Amino acid sequence: MPEIDVPSHATALLNLYRKKESSVAEALALSGEKGHNTLDYTNKNTLDFVEKLYQEYLPIFAEQERKIFHIGGDEFYVLPEKSNVEFVNFMNQLNRFLNKKGFTTRIWNDGFTKADLSSFDKNLEVTYWSLTGIADKDDVSEKSLRSKEYKATAQEISNAGFRLLNFNAYYNYLVPSEKVLSDEALHYTINDLLTHWEIDEFELNTNEKLNSLDNVVGSAVSIWGEEAKEFSDSEIFEQTKRVVSAFLEK
């Protein structure tokens, strides 16, 4: 299953255009503080660009029994907003483009605010990792406080009829580093996962549970490599497969 994350996490794409065609980068980048890594989702030309980009990759995955494409949608804001209709429209248009190609669309939960919940296409599958975008339930930053005020919880997203996948950022996220891959840390991670997490627990380590699993269609362990540094792919695989095995036991 491919993921080409938009509108944010586009640093590499924008930097390439800044080197090759700076005018294109300028036209695609969101103005302001997030412009270094975020596409301008308010611009119709950006939608056209992303659809053409996706189209290059769709044939590679067209023969899968179940065709799924993840469009991202995480960490696109400086601070969460009460409503962002332009973001909703952008992601809905990408969803409809992919649906016409026979793909089911997945999206991170970051943009699902309470106010906009009814405006998202109901056939989107939501990979839910964190209400606040932070893996610490006790964080009291402005970002966390605004998220708790404006953003929809996993329960609210489920109540609205969306299919959910549990990507709990406390139990099911790994960011490999020398510390994280130490025997002591891996032992703690595995024991914590086996002892405390269940598939109905989406909200970090708060012990909050969904009142029904009817709309839960899966879960996953996410392994993010931005801090891996000297570790090779094979080393990360060998170290993290113990966590994945524990996850599969659940």
PDB file of C-alpha atoms in Angstrom:
ATOM      1  CA  MET A   1       0.000   0.000   0.000  1.00  0.00           C
ATOM      2  CA  PRO A   2       1.607   3.283  -1.062  1.00  0.00           C
ATOM      3  CA  GLU A   3       1.500   6.524   0.884  1.00  0.00           C
ATOM      4  CA  ILE A   4       2.343   9.820  -0.790  1.00  0.00           C
ATOM      5  CA  ASP A   5       1.719  12.280   1.998  1.00  0.00           C
ATOM      6  CA  VAL A   6       0.166  15.631   1.147  1.00  0.00           C
ATOM      7  CA  PRO A   7      -0.150  18.483   1.727  1.00  0.00           C
ATOM      8  CA  SER A   8       2.590  18.336   4.375  1.00  0.00           C
ATOM      9  CA  HIS A   9       5.813  16.274   4.506  1.00  0.00           C
ATOM     10  CA  ALA A  10       6.613  17.555   1.018  1.00  0.00           C
ATOM     11  CA  THR A  11      10.092  18.876   1.828  1.00  0.00           C
ATOM     12  CA  ALA A  12      11.963  16.611  -0.592  1.00  0.00           C
ATOM     13  CA  LEU A  13       9.558  17.345  -3.435  1.00  0.00           C
ATOM     14  CA  LEU A  14       9.677  21.104  -2.910  1.00  0.00           C
ATOM     15  CA  ASN A  15      13.462  21.120  -2.507  1.00  0.00           C
ATOM     16  CA  LEU A  16      13.837  19.247  -5.788  1.00  0.00           C
ATOM     17  CA  TYR A  17      11.783  21.864  -7.574  1.00  0.00           C
ATOM     18  CA  ARG A  18      13.628  24.660  -5.810  1.00  0.00           C
ATOM     19  CA  LYS A  19      16.811  23.325  -7.412  1.00  0.00           C
ATOM     20  CA  LYS A  20      15.363  22.483 -10.821  1.00  0.00           C
ATOM     21  CA  GLU A  21      12.408  24.840 -11.351  1.00  0.00           C
ATOM     22  CA  SER A  22      12.127  27.385  -8.570  1.00  0.00           C
ATOM     23  CA  SER A  23       9.000  28.937 -10.065  1.00  0.00           C
ATOM     24  CA  VAL A  24       7.170  25.616  -9.712  1.00  0.00           C
ATOM     25  CA  ALA A  25       8.226  25.302  -6.073  1.00  0.00           C
ATOM     26  CA  GLU A  26       7.064  28.838  -5.396  1.00  0.00           C
ATOM     27  CA  ALA A  27       3.680  28.118  -6.983  1.00  0.00           C
ATOM     28  CA  LEU A  28       3.184  24.832  -5.104  1.00  0.00           C
ATOM     29  CA  ALA A  29       4.368  25.811  -1.624  1.00  0.00           C
ATOM     30  CA  LEU A  30       1.998  27.083   1.032  1.00  0.00           C
ATOM     31  CA  SER A  31       2.816  30.633   2.058  1.00  0.00           C
ATOM     32  CA  GLY A  32       3.926  31.323   5.609  1.00  0.00           C
ATOM     33  CA  GLU A  33       5.576  29.277   8.314  1.00  0.00           C
ATOM     34  CA  LYS A  34       4.769  25.835   6.854  1.00  0.00           C
ATOM     35  CA  GLY A  35       5.856  26.708   3.322  1.00  0.00           C
ATOM     36  CA  HIS A  36       9.141  24.809   3.563  1.00  0.00           C
ATOM     37  CA  ASN A  37       7.371  21.438   3.672  1.00  0.00           C
ATOM     38  CA  THR A  38       3.689  21.932   2.841  1.00  0.00           C
ATOM     39  CA  LEU A  39       1.883  22.185  -0.472  1.00  0.00           C
ATOM     40  CA  ASP A  40      -0.673  24.939  -0.987  1.00  0.00           C
ATOM     41  CA  TYR A  41      -3.884  22.944  -0.653  1.00  0.00           C
ATOM     42  CA  THR A  42      -5.930  26.089  -1.340  1.00  0.00           C
ATOM     43  CA  ASN A  43      -4.605  26.221  -4.923  1.00  0.00           C
ATOM     44  CA  LYS A  44      -6.383  24.321  -7.717  1.00  0.00           C
ATOM     45  CA  ASN A  45      -3.053  23.940  -9.521  1.00  0.00           C
ATOM     46  CA  THR A  46      -1.707  22.005  -6.533  1.00  0.00           C
ATOM     47  CA  LEU A  47      -4.590  19.544  -6.787  1.00  0.00           C
ATOM     48  CA  ASP A  48      -3.853  19.032 -10.484  1.00  0.00           C
ATOM     49  CA  PHE A  49      -0.165  18.509  -9.695  1.00  0.00           C
ATOM     50  CA  VAL A  50      -0.821  15.918  -6.973  1.00  0.00           C
ATOM     51  CA  GLU A  51      -3.298  13.996  -9.146  1.00  0.00           C
ATOM     52  CA  LYS A  52      -0.687  13.768 -11.917  1.00  0.00           C
ATOM     53  CA  LEU A  53       1.903  12.639  -9.362  1.00  0.00           C
ATOM     54  CA  TYR A  54      -0.411   9.937  -8.013  1.00  0.00           C
ATOM     55  CA  GLN A  55      -1.248   8.805 -11.529  1.00  0.00           C
ATOM     56  CA  GLU A  56       2.422   7.947 -12.104  1.00  0.00           C
ATOM     57  CA  TYR A  57       2.286   5.426  -9.249  1.00  0.00           C
ATOM     58  CA  LEU A  58      -1.198   3.945  -9.573  1.00  0.00           C
ATOM     59  CA  PRO A  59      -0.311   1.393 -12.300  1.00  0.00           C
ATOM     60  CA  ILE A  60       2.311  -0.163  -9.992  1.00  0.00           C
ATOM     61  CA  PHE A  61      -0.400  -1.109  -7.506  1.00  0.00           C
ATOM     62  CA  ALA A  62      -3.311  -1.628  -9.893  1.00  0.00           C
ATOM     63  CA  GLU A  63      -3.207  -5.446  -9.765  1.00  0.00           C
ATOM     64  CA  GLN A  64      -3.552  -5.759  -5.999  1.00  0.00           C
ATOM     65  CA  GLU A  65      -6.569  -7.688  -4.767  1.00  0.00           C
ATOM     66  CA  ARG A  66      -7.544  -4.718  -2.606  1.00  0.00           C
ATOM     67  CA  LYS A  67      -6.252  -1.439  -3.933  1.00  0.00           C
ATOM     68  CA  ILE A  68      -5.546   1.073  -1.143  1.00  0.00           C
ATOM     69  CA  PHE A  69      -3.765   4.423  -1.371  1.00  0.00           C
ATOM     70  CA  HIS A  70      -2.821   6.608   1.612  1.00  0.00           C
ATOM     71  CA  ILE A  71      -2.916  10.341   0.915  1.00  0.00           C
ATOM     72  CA  GLY A  72      -1.429  11.546   4.223  1.00  0.00           C
ATOM     73  CA  GLY A  73      -3.106  14.594   5.701  1.00  0.00           C
ATOM     74  CA  ASP A  74      -1.058  14.793   8.911  1.00  0.00           C
ATOM     75  CA  GLU A  75       0.858  17.646  10.508  1.00  0.00           C
ATOM     76  CA  PHE A  76      -0.131  20.256   7.938  1.00  0.00           C
ATOM     77  CA  TYR A  77      -0.884  23.032  10.421  1.00  0.00           C
ATOM     78  CA  VAL A  78       1.182  25.235  12.699  1.00  0.00           C
ATOM     79  CA  LEU A  79      -1.603  25.091  15.285  1.00  0.00           C
ATOM     80  CA  PRO A  80      -4.910  23.215  14.972  1.00  0.00           C
ATOM     81  CA  GLU A  81      -7.850  25.241  13.726  1.00  0.00           C
ATOM     82  CA  LYS A  82     -11.525  24.953  14.564  1.00  0.00           C
ATOM     83  CA  SER A  83     -12.359  24.422  10.898  1.00  0.00           C
ATOM     84  CA  ASN A  84     -10.454  24.212   7.615  1.00  0.00           C
ATOM     85  CA  VAL A  85     -12.895  23.753   4.755  1.00  0.00           C
ATOM     86  CA  GLU A  86     -10.212  24.199   2.085  1.00  0.00           C
ATOM     87  CA  PHE A  87      -8.217  21.297   3.510  1.00  0.00           C
ATOM     88  CA  VAL A  88     -11.336  19.115   3.641  1.00  0.00           C
ATOM     89  CA  ASN A  89     -12.179  19.936   0.014  1.00  0.00           C
ATOM     90  CA  PHE A  90      -8.611  19.206  -1.118  1.00  0.00           C
ATOM     91  CA  MET A  91      -8.550  15.777   0.528  1.00  0.00           C
ATOM     92  CA  ASN A  92     -12.058  14.926  -0.661  1.00  0.00           C
ATOM     93  CA  GLN A  93     -11.066  15.726  -4.248  1.00  0.00           C
ATOM     94  CA  LEU A  94      -8.043  13.432  -3.995  1.00  0.00           C
ATOM     95  CA  ASN A  95     -10.258  10.721  -2.536  1.00  0.00           C
ATOM     96  CA  ARG A  96     -12.708  10.980  -5.431  1.00  0.00           C
ATOM     97  CA  PHE A  97      -9.862  10.939  -7.963  1.00  0.00           C
ATOM     98  CA  LEU A  98      -8.531   7.709  -6.439  1.00  0.00           C
ATOM     99  CA  ASN A  99     -11.999   6.176  -6.134  1.00  0.00           C
ATOM    100  CA  LYS A 100     -12.490   6.604  -9.883  1.00  0.00           C
ATOM    101  CA  LYS A 101      -9.261   4.639 -10.359  1.00  0.00           C
ATOM    102  CA  GLY A 102     -10.601   1.818  -8.187  1.00  0.00           C
ATOM    103  CA  PHE A 103      -8.684   2.655  -4.998  1.00  0.00           C
ATOM    104  CA  THR A 104      -9.845   2.954  -1.394  1.00  0.00           C
ATOM    105  CA  THR A 105      -8.337   6.035   0.255  1.00  0.00           C
ATOM    106  CA  ARG A 106      -6.769   6.235   3.688  1.00  0.00           C
ATOM    107  CA  ILE A 107      -5.963   9.435   5.571  1.00  0.00           C
ATOM    108  CA  TRP A 108      -4.445  10.418   8.918  1.00  0.00           C
ATOM    109  CA  ASN A 109      -6.855  11.837  11.493  1.00  0.00           C
ATOM    110  CA  ASP A 110      -5.088  15.196  12.013  1.00  0.00           C
ATOM    111  CA  GLY A 111      -7.524  17.262   9.948  1.00  0.00           C
ATOM    112  CA  PHE A 112     -10.689  15.716  11.358  1.00  0.00           C
ATOM    113  CA  THR A 113     -12.064  18.521  13.482  1.00  0.00           C
ATOM    114  CA  LYS A 114     -15.410  18.325  15.217  1.00  0.00           C
ATOM    115  CA  ALA A 115     -16.708  21.159  13.028  1.00  0.00           C
ATOM    116  CA  ASP A 116     -15.612  19.548   9.750  1.00  0.00           C
ATOM    117  CA  LEU A 117     -16.407  15.940  10.586  1.00  0.00           C
ATOM    118  CA  SER A 118     -19.604  15.839   8.550  1.00  0.00           C
ATOM    119  CA  SER A 119     -17.903  17.378   5.505  1.00  0.00           C
ATOM    120  CA  PHE A 120     -15.350  14.622   4.834  1.00  0.00           C
ATOM    121  CA  ASP A 121     -16.269  11.877   2.359  1.00  0.00           C
ATOM    122  CA  LYS A 122     -17.632   9.014   4.449  1.00  0.00           C
ATOM    123  CA  ASN A 123     -15.753   6.325   2.504  1.00  0.00           C
ATOM    124  CA  LEU A 124     -12.374   7.584   3.724  1.00  0.00           C
ATOM    125  CA  GLU A 125     -10.582   5.124   6.024  1.00  0.00           C
ATOM    126  CA  VAL A 126      -8.972   6.979   8.932  1.00  0.00           C
ATOM    127  CA  THR A 127      -5.603   5.928  10.334  1.00  0.00           C
ATOM    128  CA  TYR A 128      -5.803   7.363  13.845  1.00  0.00           C
ATOM    129  CA  TRP A 129      -2.506   7.967  15.642  1.00  0.00           C
ATOM    130  CA  SER A 130      -2.997  10.830  18.115  1.00  0.00           C
ATOM    131  CA  LEU A 131      -5.636  13.400  18.963  1.00  0.00           C
ATOM    132  CA  THR A 132      -3.006  16.048  19.622  1.00  0.00           C
ATOM    133  CA  GLY A 133      -0.221  15.075  17.220  1.00  0.00           C
ATOM    134  CA  ILE A 134       1.943  14.359  20.264  1.00  0.00           C
ATOM    135  CA  ALA A 135       2.565  10.951  21.888  1.00  0.00           C
ATOM    136  CA  ASP A 136       2.430  12.328  25.437  1.00  0.00           C
ATOM    137  CA  LYS A 137      -1.062  12.346  26.955  1.00  0.00           C
ATOM    138  CA  ASP A 138       0.033  14.842  29.608  1.00  0.00           C
ATOM    139  CA  ASP A 139       1.427  17.438  27.202  1.00  0.00           C
ATOM    140  CA  VAL A 140      -0.015  20.902  27.905  1.00  0.00           C
ATOM    141  CA  SER A 141       1.403  22.840  24.968  1.00  0.00           C
ATOM    142  CA  GLU A 142      -0.868  25.169  23.006  1.00  0.00           C
ATOM    143  CA  LYS A 143      -0.940  22.608  20.216  1.00  0.00           C
ATOM    144  CA  SER A 144      -2.280  19.923  22.559  1.00  0.00           C
ATOM    145  CA  LEU A 145      -4.830  22.185  24.201  1.00  0.00           C
ATOM    146  CA  ARG A 146      -6.190  23.427  20.877  1.00  0.00           C
ATOM    147  CA  SER A 147      -6.286  19.871  19.532  1.00  0.00           C
ATOM    148  CA  LYS A 148      -8.362  18.696  22.472  1.00  0.00           C
ATOM    149  CA  GLU A 149     -10.741  21.604  21.943  1.00  0.00           C
ATOM    150  CA  TYR A 150     -11.169  21.373  18.164  1.00  0.00           C
ATOM    151  CA  LYS A 151     -10.265  17.912  16.920  1.00  0.00           C
ATOM    152  CA  ALA A 152     -12.509  14.859  16.783  1.00  0.00           C
ATOM    153  CA  THR A 153     -11.631  11.902  18.990  1.00  0.00           C
ATOM    154  CA  ALA A 154     -11.529   8.350  17.667  1.00  0.00           C
ATOM    155  CA  GLN A 155     -14.912   7.773  19.277  1.00  0.00           C
ATOM    156  CA  GLU A 156     -16.421  10.798  17.524  1.00  0.00           C
ATOM    157  CA  ILE A 157     -14.947   9.750  14.182  1.00  0.00           C
ATOM    158  CA  SER A 158     -16.352   6.255  14.639  1.00  0.00           C
ATOM    159  CA  ASN A 159     -19.743   7.631  15.667  1.00  0.00           C
ATOM    160  CA  ALA A 160     -19.785   9.638  12.442  1.00  0.00           C
ATOM    161  CA  GLY A 161     -19.567   6.382  10.482  1.00  0.00           C
ATOM    162  CA  PHE A 162     -15.940   6.374   9.335  1.00  0.00           C
ATOM    163  CA  ARG A 163     -13.885   3.185   9.227  1.00  0.00           C
ATOM    164  CA  LEU A 164     -10.925   3.412  11.600  1.00  0.00           C
ATOM    165  CA  LEU A 165      -7.497   1.831  11.894  1.00  0.00           C
ATOM    166  CA  ASN A 166      -5.628   1.937  15.195  1.00  0.00           C
ATOM    167  CA  PHE A 167      -2.143   3.475  14.798  1.00  0.00           C
ATOM    168  CA  ASN A 168      -1.842   4.466  18.481  1.00  0.00           C
ATOM    169  CA  ALA A 169       1.297   6.625  18.696  1.00  0.00           C
ATOM    170  CA  TYR A 170       2.103   5.578  22.258  1.00  0.00           C
ATOM    171  CA  TYR A 171       1.988   1.792  21.905  1.00  0.00           C
ATOM    172  CA  ASN A 172       2.332   1.180  18.171  1.00  0.00           C
ATOM    173  CA  TYR A 173       4.940   3.730  17.062  1.00  0.00           C
ATOM    174  CA  LEU A 174       8.666   3.071  16.857  1.00  0.00           C
ATOM    175  CA  VAL A 175      11.271   5.692  15.958  1.00  0.00           C
ATOM    176  CA  PRO A 176      14.470   3.617  15.861  1.00  0.00           C
ATOM    177  CA  SER A 177      17.525   5.103  17.529  1.00  0.00           C
ATOM    178  CA  GLU A 178      20.326   3.700  19.640  1.00  0.00           C
ATOM    179  CA  LYS A 179      18.242   4.278  22.759  1.00  0.00           C
ATOM    180  CA  VAL A 180      14.959   2.943  21.353  1.00  0.00           C
ATOM    181  CA  LEU A 181      16.600  -0.205  19.973  1.00  0.00           C
ATOM    182  CA  SER A 182      18.472  -1.032  23.189  1.00  0.00           C
ATOM    183  CA  ASP A 183      17.513  -4.334  24.809  1.00  0.00           C
ATOM    184  CA  GLU A 184      16.144  -2.538  27.859  1.00  0.00           C
ATOM    185  CA  ALA A 185      13.930  -0.195  25.821  1.00  0.00           C
ATOM    186  CA  LEU A 186      12.649  -2.957  23.536  1.00  0.00           C
ATOM    187  CA  HIS A 187      11.824  -5.140  26.538  1.00  0.00           C
ATOM    188  CA  TYR A 188       9.800  -2.297  28.059  1.00  0.00           C
ATOM    189  CA  THR A 189       8.035  -1.540  24.765  1.00  0.00           C
ATOM    190  CA  ILE A 190       7.066  -5.162  24.201  1.00  0.00           C
ATOM    191  CA  ASN A 191       5.893  -5.720  27.777  1.00  0.00           C
ATOM    192  CA  ASP A 192       3.898  -2.470  27.761  1.00  0.00           C
ATOM    193  CA  LEU A 193       2.236  -3.397  24.490  1.00  0.00           C
ATOM    194  CA  LEU A 194       1.327  -6.912  25.605  1.00  0.00           C
ATOM    195  CA  THR A 195       0.161  -5.834  29.056  1.00  0.00           C
ATOM    196  CA  HIS A 196      -1.739  -2.615  28.444  1.00  0.00           C
ATOM    197  CA  TRP A 197      -2.833  -2.142  24.830  1.00  0.00           C
ATOM    198  CA  GLU A 198      -5.917  -3.497  23.090  1.00  0.00           C
ATOM    199  CA  ILE A 199      -7.208  -2.707  19.615  1.00  0.00           C
ATOM    200  CA  ASP A 200     -10.081  -0.621  21.020  1.00  0.00           C
ATOM    201  CA  GLU A 201      -7.604   1.768  22.738  1.00  0.00           C
ATOM    202  CA  PHE A 202      -6.878   4.604  20.305  1.00  0.00           C
ATOM    203  CA  GLU A 203      -6.093   7.514  22.644  1.00  0.00           C
ATOM    204  CA  LEU A 204      -2.437   6.934  23.571  1.00  0.00           C
ATOM    205  CA  ASN A 205      -2.077   5.402  27.067  1.00  0.00           C
ATOM    206  CA  THR A 206      -5.218   6.982  28.540  1.00  0.00           C
ATOM    207  CA  ASN A 207      -7.033   3.612  28.862  1.00  0.00           C
ATOM    208  CA  GLU A 208      -9.979   5.105  26.974  1.00  0.00           C
ATOM    209  CA  LYS A 209     -11.775   2.487  24.882  1.00  0.00           C
ATOM    210  CA  LEU A 210     -14.123   2.741  21.926  1.00  0.00           C
ATOM    211  CA  ASN A 211     -17.645   1.695  22.829  1.00  0.00           C
ATOM    212  CA  SER A 212     -17.762  -0.572  19.763  1.00  0.00           C
ATOM    213  CA  LEU A 213     -15.358  -2.193  17.293  1.00  0.00           C
ATOM    214  CA  ASP A 214     -17.920  -2.163  14.500  1.00  0.00           C
ATOM    215  CA  ASN A 215     -16.060   0.503  12.504  1.00  0.00           C
ATOM    216  CA  VAL A 216     -12.529  -0.686  13.339  1.00  0.00           C
ATOM    217  CA  VAL A 217     -11.031  -2.374  10.291  1.00  0.00           C
ATOM    218  CA  GLY A 218      -7.407  -2.810  11.326  1.00  0.00           C
ATOM    219  CA  SER A 219      -4.293  -1.705  13.146  1.00  0.00           C
ATOM    220  CA  ALA A 220      -0.555  -1.467  12.516  1.00  0.00           C
ATOM    221  CA  VAL A 221       2.880  -0.869  13.954  1.00  0.00           C
ATOM    222  CA  SER A 222       4.501   2.226  12.426  1.00  0.00           C
ATOM    223  CA  ILE A 223       8.293   2.365  12.148  1.00  0.00           C
ATOM    224  CA  TRP A 224       9.652   5.834  11.353  1.00  0.00           C
ATOM    225  CA  GLY A 225      13.288   6.138  10.297  1.00  0.00           C
ATOM    226  CA  GLU A 226      14.156   9.799  10.795  1.00  0.00           C
ATOM    227  CA  GLU A 227      16.400   9.122  13.799  1.00  0.00           C
ATOM    228  CA  ALA A 228      17.865   5.801  12.619  1.00  0.00           C
ATOM    229  CA  LYS A 229      21.173   7.397  11.540  1.00  0.00           C
ATOM    230  CA  GLU A 230      23.792   4.637  11.511  1.00  0.00           C
ATOM    231  CA  PHE A 231      21.332   1.717  11.502  1.00  0.00           C
ATOM    232  CA  SER A 232      20.882  -0.201   8.245  1.00  0.00           C
ATOM    233  CA  ASP A 233      17.505  -1.429   6.986  1.00  0.00           C
ATOM    234  CA  SER A 234      18.380  -5.003   7.933  1.00  0.00           C
ATOM    235  CA  GLU A 235      19.432  -3.988  11.448  1.00  0.00           C
ATOM    236  CA  ILE A 236      16.184  -2.101  11.995  1.00  0.00           C
ATOM    237  CA  PHE A 237      14.235  -5.094  10.694  1.00  0.00           C
ATOM    238  CA  GLU A 238      16.000  -7.523  13.008  1.00  0.00           C
ATOM    239  CA  GLN A 239      15.542  -5.304  16.065  1.00  0.00           C
ATOM    240  CA  THR A 240      11.943  -4.254  15.503  1.00  0.00           C
ATOM    241  CA  LYS A 241      10.538  -7.602  14.409  1.00  0.00           C
ATOM    242  CA  ARG A 242      10.248  -8.555  18.083  1.00  0.00           C
ATOM    243  CA  VAL A 243       7.849  -5.656  18.605  1.00  0.00           C
ATOM    244  CA  VAL A 244       5.877  -6.594  15.505  1.00  0.00           C
ATOM    245  CA  SER A 245       5.652 -10.193  16.711  1.00  0.00           C
ATOM    246  CA  ALA A 246       4.308  -8.985  20.075  1.00  0.00           C
ATOM    247  CA  PHE A 247       1.786  -6.793  18.281  1.00  0.00           C
ATOM    248  CA  LEU A 248       0.578  -9.762  16.234  1.00  0.00           C
ATOM    249  CA  GLU A 249       0.023 -11.732  19.425  1.00  0.00           C
ATOM    250  CA  LYS A 250      -2.651  -9.210  20.396  1.00  0.00           C
TER     251      LYS A 250
END
